[in-house]
CSV table of C-alpha atoms and ligand atoms in Angstrom, one decimal:
chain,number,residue,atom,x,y,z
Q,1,UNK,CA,19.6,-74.0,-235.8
Q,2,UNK,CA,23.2,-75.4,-234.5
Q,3,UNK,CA,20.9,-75.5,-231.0
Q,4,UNK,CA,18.4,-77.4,-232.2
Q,5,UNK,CA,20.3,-80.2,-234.0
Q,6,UNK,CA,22.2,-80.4,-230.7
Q,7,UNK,CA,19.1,-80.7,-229.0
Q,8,UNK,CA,17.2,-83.4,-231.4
Q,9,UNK,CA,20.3,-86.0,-231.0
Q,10,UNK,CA,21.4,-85.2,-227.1
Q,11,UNK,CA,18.0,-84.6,-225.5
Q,12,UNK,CA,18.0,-83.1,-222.3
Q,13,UNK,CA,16.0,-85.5,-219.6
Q,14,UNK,CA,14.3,-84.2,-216.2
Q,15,UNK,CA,16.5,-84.6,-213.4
Q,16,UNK,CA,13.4,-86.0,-211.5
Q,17,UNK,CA,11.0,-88.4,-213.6
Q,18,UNK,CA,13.8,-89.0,-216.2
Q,19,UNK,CA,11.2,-87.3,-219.3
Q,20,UNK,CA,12.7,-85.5,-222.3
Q,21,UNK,CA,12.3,-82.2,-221.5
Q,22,UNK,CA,11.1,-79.7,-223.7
Q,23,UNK,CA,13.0,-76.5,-225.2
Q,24,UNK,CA,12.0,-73.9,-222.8
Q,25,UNK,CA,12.5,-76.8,-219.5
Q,26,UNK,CA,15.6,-76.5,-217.6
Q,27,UNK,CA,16.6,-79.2,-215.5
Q,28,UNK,CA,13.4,-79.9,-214.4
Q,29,UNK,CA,9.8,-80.5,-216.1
Q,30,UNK,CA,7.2,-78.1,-215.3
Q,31,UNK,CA,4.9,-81.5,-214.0
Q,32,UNK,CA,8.0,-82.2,-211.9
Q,33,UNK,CA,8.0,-78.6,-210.8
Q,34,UNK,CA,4.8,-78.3,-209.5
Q,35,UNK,CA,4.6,-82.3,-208.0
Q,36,UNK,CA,7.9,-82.3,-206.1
Q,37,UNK,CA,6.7,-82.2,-202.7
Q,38,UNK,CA,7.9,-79.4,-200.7
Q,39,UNK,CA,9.2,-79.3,-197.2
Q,40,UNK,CA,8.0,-75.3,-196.7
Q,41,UNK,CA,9.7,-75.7,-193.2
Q,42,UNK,CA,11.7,-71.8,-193.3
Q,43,UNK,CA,7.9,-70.8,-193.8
Q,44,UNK,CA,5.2,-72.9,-191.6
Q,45,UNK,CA,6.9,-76.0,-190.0
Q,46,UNK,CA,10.2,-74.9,-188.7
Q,47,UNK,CA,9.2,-76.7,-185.2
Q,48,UNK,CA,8.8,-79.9,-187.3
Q,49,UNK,CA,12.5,-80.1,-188.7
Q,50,UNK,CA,14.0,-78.4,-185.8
Q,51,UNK,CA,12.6,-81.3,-183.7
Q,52,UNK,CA,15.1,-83.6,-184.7
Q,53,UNK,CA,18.0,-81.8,-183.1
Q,54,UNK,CA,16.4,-81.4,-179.8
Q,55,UNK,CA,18.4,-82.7,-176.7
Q,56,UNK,CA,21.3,-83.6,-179.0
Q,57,UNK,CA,22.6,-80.2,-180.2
Q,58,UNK,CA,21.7,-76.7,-180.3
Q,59,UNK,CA,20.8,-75.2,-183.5
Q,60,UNK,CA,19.2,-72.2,-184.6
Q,61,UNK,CA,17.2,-72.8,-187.7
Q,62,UNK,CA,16.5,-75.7,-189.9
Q,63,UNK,CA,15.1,-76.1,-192.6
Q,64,UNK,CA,14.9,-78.6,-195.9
Q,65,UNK,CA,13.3,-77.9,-199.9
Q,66,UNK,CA,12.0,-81.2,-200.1
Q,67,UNK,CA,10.1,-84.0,-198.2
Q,68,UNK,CA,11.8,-87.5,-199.2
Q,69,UNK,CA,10.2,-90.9,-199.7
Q,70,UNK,CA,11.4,-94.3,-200.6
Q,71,UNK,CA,10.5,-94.6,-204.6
Q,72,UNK,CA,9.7,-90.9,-205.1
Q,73,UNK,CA,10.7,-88.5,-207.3
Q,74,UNK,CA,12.6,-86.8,-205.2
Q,75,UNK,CA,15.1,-89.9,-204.6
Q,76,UNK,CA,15.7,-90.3,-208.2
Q,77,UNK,CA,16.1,-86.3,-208.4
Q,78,UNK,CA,18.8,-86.9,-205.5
Q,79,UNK,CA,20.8,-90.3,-207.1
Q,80,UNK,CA,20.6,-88.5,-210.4
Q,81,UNK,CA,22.7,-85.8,-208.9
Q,82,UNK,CA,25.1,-88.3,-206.3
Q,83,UNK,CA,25.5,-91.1,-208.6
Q,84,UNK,CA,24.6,-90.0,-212.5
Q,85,UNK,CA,26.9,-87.2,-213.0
Q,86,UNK,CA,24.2,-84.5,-212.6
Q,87,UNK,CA,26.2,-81.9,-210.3
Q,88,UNK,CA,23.8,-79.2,-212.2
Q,89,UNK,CA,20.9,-80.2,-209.9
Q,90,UNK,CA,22.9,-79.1,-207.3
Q,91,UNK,CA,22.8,-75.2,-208.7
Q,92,UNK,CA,18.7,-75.8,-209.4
Q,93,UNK,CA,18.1,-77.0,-205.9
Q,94,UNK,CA,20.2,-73.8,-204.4
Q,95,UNK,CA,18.6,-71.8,-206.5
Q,96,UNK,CA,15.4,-72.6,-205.8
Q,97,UNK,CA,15.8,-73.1,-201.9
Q,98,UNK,CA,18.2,-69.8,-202.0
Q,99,UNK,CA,15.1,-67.8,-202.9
Q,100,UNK,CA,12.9,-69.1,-200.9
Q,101,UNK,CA,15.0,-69.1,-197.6
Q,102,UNK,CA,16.8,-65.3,-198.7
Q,103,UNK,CA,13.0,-64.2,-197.8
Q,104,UNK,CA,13.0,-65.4,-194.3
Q,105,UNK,CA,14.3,-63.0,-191.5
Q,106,UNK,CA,15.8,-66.1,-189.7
Q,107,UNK,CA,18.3,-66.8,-193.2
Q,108,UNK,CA,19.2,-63.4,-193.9
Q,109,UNK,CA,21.8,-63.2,-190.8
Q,110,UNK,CA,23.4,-66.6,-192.3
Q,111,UNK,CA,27.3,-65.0,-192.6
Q,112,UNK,CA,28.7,-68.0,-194.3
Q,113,UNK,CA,27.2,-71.3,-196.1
Q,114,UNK,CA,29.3,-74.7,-195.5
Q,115,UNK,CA,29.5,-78.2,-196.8
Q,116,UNK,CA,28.6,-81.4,-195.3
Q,117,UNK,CA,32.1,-82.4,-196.4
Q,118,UNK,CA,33.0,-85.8,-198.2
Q,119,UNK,CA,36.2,-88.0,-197.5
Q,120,UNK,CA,39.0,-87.3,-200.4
Q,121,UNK,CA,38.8,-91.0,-201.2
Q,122,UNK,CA,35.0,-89.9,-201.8
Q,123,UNK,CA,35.4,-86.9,-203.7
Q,124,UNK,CA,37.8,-88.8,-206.0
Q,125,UNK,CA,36.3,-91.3,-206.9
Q,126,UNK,CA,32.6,-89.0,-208.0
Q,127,UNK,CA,34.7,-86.4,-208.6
Q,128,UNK,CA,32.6,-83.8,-207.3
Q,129,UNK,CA,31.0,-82.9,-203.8
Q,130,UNK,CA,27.0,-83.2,-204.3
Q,131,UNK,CA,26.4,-80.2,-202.1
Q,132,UNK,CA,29.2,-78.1,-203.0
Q,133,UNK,CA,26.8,-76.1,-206.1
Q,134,UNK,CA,24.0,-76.1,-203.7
Q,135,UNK,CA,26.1,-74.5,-201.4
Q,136,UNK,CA,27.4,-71.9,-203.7
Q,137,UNK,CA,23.9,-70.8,-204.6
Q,138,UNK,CA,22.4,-70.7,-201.7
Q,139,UNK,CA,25.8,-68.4,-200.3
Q,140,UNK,CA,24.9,-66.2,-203.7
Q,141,UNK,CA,20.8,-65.5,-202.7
Q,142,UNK,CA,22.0,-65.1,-199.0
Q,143,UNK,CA,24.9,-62.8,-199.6
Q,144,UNK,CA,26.9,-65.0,-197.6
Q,145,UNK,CA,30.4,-66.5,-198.1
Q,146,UNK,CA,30.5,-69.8,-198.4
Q,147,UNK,CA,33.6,-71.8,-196.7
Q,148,UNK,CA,35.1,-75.4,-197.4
Q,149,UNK,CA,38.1,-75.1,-195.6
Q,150,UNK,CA,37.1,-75.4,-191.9
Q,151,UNK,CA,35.6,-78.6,-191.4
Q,152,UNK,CA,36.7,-81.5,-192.8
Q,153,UNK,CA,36.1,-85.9,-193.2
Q,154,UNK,CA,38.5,-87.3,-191.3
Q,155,UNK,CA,37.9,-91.0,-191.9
Q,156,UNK,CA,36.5,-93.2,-194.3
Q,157,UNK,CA,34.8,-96.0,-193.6
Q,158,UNK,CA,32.6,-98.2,-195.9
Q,159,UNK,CA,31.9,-101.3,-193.7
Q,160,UNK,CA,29.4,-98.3,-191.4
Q,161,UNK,CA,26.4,-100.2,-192.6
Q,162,UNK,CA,27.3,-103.0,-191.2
Q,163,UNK,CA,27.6,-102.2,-187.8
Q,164,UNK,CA,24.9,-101.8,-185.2
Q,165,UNK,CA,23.4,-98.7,-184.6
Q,166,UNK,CA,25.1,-97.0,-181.8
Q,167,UNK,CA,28.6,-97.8,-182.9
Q,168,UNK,CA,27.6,-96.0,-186.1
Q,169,UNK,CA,26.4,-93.3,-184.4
Q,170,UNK,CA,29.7,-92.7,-182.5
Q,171,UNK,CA,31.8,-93.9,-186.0
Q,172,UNK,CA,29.9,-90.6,-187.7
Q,173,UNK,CA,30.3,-88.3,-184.7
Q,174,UNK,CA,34.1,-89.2,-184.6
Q,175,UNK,CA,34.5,-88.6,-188.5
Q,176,UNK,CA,34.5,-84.7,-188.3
Q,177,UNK,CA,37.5,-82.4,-187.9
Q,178,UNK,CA,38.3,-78.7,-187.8
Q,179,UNK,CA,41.0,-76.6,-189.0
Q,180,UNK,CA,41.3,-72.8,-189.9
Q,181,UNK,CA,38.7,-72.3,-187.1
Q,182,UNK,CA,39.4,-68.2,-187.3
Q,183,UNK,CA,37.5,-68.3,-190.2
Q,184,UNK,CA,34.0,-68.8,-188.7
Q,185,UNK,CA,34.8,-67.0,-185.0
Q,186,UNK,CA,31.2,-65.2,-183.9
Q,187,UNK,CA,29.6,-66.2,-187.9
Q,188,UNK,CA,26.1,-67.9,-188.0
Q,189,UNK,CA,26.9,-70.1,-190.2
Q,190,UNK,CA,23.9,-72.8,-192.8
Q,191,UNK,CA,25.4,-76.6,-192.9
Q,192,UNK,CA,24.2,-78.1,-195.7
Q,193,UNK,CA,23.6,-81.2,-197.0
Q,194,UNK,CA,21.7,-83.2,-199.2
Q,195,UNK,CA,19.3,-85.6,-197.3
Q,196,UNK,CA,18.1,-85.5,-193.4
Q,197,UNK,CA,17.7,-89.2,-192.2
Q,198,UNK,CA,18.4,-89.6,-188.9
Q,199,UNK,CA,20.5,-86.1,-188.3
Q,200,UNK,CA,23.3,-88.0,-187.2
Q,201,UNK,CA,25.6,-86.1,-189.5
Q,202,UNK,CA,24.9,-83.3,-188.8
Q,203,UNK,CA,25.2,-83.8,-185.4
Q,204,UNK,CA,28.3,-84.8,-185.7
Q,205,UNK,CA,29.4,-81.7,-188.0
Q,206,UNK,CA,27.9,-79.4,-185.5
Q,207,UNK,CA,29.6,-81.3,-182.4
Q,208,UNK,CA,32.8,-80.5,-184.6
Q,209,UNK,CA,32.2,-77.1,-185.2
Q,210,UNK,CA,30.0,-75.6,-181.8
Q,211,UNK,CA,33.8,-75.1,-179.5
Q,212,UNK,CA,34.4,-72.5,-182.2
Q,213,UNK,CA,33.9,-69.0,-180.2
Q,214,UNK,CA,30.7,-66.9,-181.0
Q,215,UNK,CA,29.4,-69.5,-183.4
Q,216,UNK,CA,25.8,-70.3,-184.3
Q,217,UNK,CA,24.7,-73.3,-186.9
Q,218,UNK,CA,21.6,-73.4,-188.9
Q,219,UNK,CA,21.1,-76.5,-191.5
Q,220,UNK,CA,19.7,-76.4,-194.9
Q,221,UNK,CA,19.2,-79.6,-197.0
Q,222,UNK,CA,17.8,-80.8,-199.9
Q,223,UNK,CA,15.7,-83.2,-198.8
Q,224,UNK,CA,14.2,-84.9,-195.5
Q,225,UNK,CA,12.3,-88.2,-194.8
Q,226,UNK,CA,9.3,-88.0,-193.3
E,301,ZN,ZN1,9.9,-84.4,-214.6
């Protein structure tokens, strides 16, 4: 009764198309459910995704939940959850990806899960990391640990997009640090993050973290363009 009251003056809206979702919905709508284009790249296009890091850096396996598009539901799921307050989409999206990837030989070796990290001027100001609960779930279907104290932001930098491209491509791959290395000595370890545009991030996180002894980096995000 108490549940319902709550329910008829705070409705709950889809984290995707922004609906009023219904009683038995969580975060998502079932529409939204079964539209949200997949990326299905741990299954049949692993070449596809892994493509983007060849000749740059070496990584094992990549894979991302969703394919992303200017104007889609996906990039209003994804600014729902960066700029809205949403951090719960986070725990859906690892969730759903977790129990997908947990199925896949080449995941279940993952020994720890880490964050694309923010800058603490970042984190401060939305108060949360928009991978971190991703993260945590996917560490949870995987059995694996998941670690935030290795790498680390170490600049900030919001005049980036105004710079031409290679000196932001060198401004990202300098941004990355490491500290508590021991930690992640001969682990496999799944970056994550939430959107693949270019893979310059993550090339820079793995340039940051591949002098670490006996390491191997896989990448799981949320969402990359096509
Ligand atoms: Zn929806």
């Amino acid at each position: 009764m108490l549940r319902d009251l709550v329910y008829l003056f705070f409705p709950k809206y889809c984290a995707a198309c922004d609906n009023a979702l219904f009683k038995n919905e969580r975060i998502l709508c079932t529409s939204c459910r079964h539209e949200l284009p997949l990326g299905n790249f741990h299954n049949v296009n692993a070449k596809k995704i892994e493509k983007v890091f060849y000749g740059r850096v070496n990584i094992e396996n990549a894979t991302a939940l969703f394919l992303f598009q200017k104007g889609s539901l996906v990039q209003n799921l994804i600014h729902n959850l960066k700029y809205r307050g949403r951090e719960e989409i986070g725990n859906e999206l690892g969730k759903w990806l977790g129990n997908e990837i947990s199925q896949n030989i080449d995941y279940q070796l993952i020994d720890v899960v880490i964050p694309v990290p923010l800058h603490q001027k970042r984190l401060r100001e939305r108060g949360y990391n928009q991978v971190e609960q991703f993260g945590i779930e996917i560490s949870k279907k995987l059995n694996a640990d998941y670690v935030d104290s290795v790498l680390k932001k170490k600049s900030y930098n919001n005049k980036q997009s105004k710079r031409g491209k290679l000196t932001r491509w060198k401004n990202t791959a300098e941004t990355f640090g490491t500290q508590n290395e021991s930690l992640l000595e001969n682990k496999h370890i799944l970056i994550v993050d939430d959107i693949i545009t270019t893979g310059a991030t993550i090339e820079a996180c793995v340039r940051a973290l591949q002098t670490i002894p006996g390491i191997k980096i896989s990448v799981a995000s949320m969402a990359i363009t096509e």
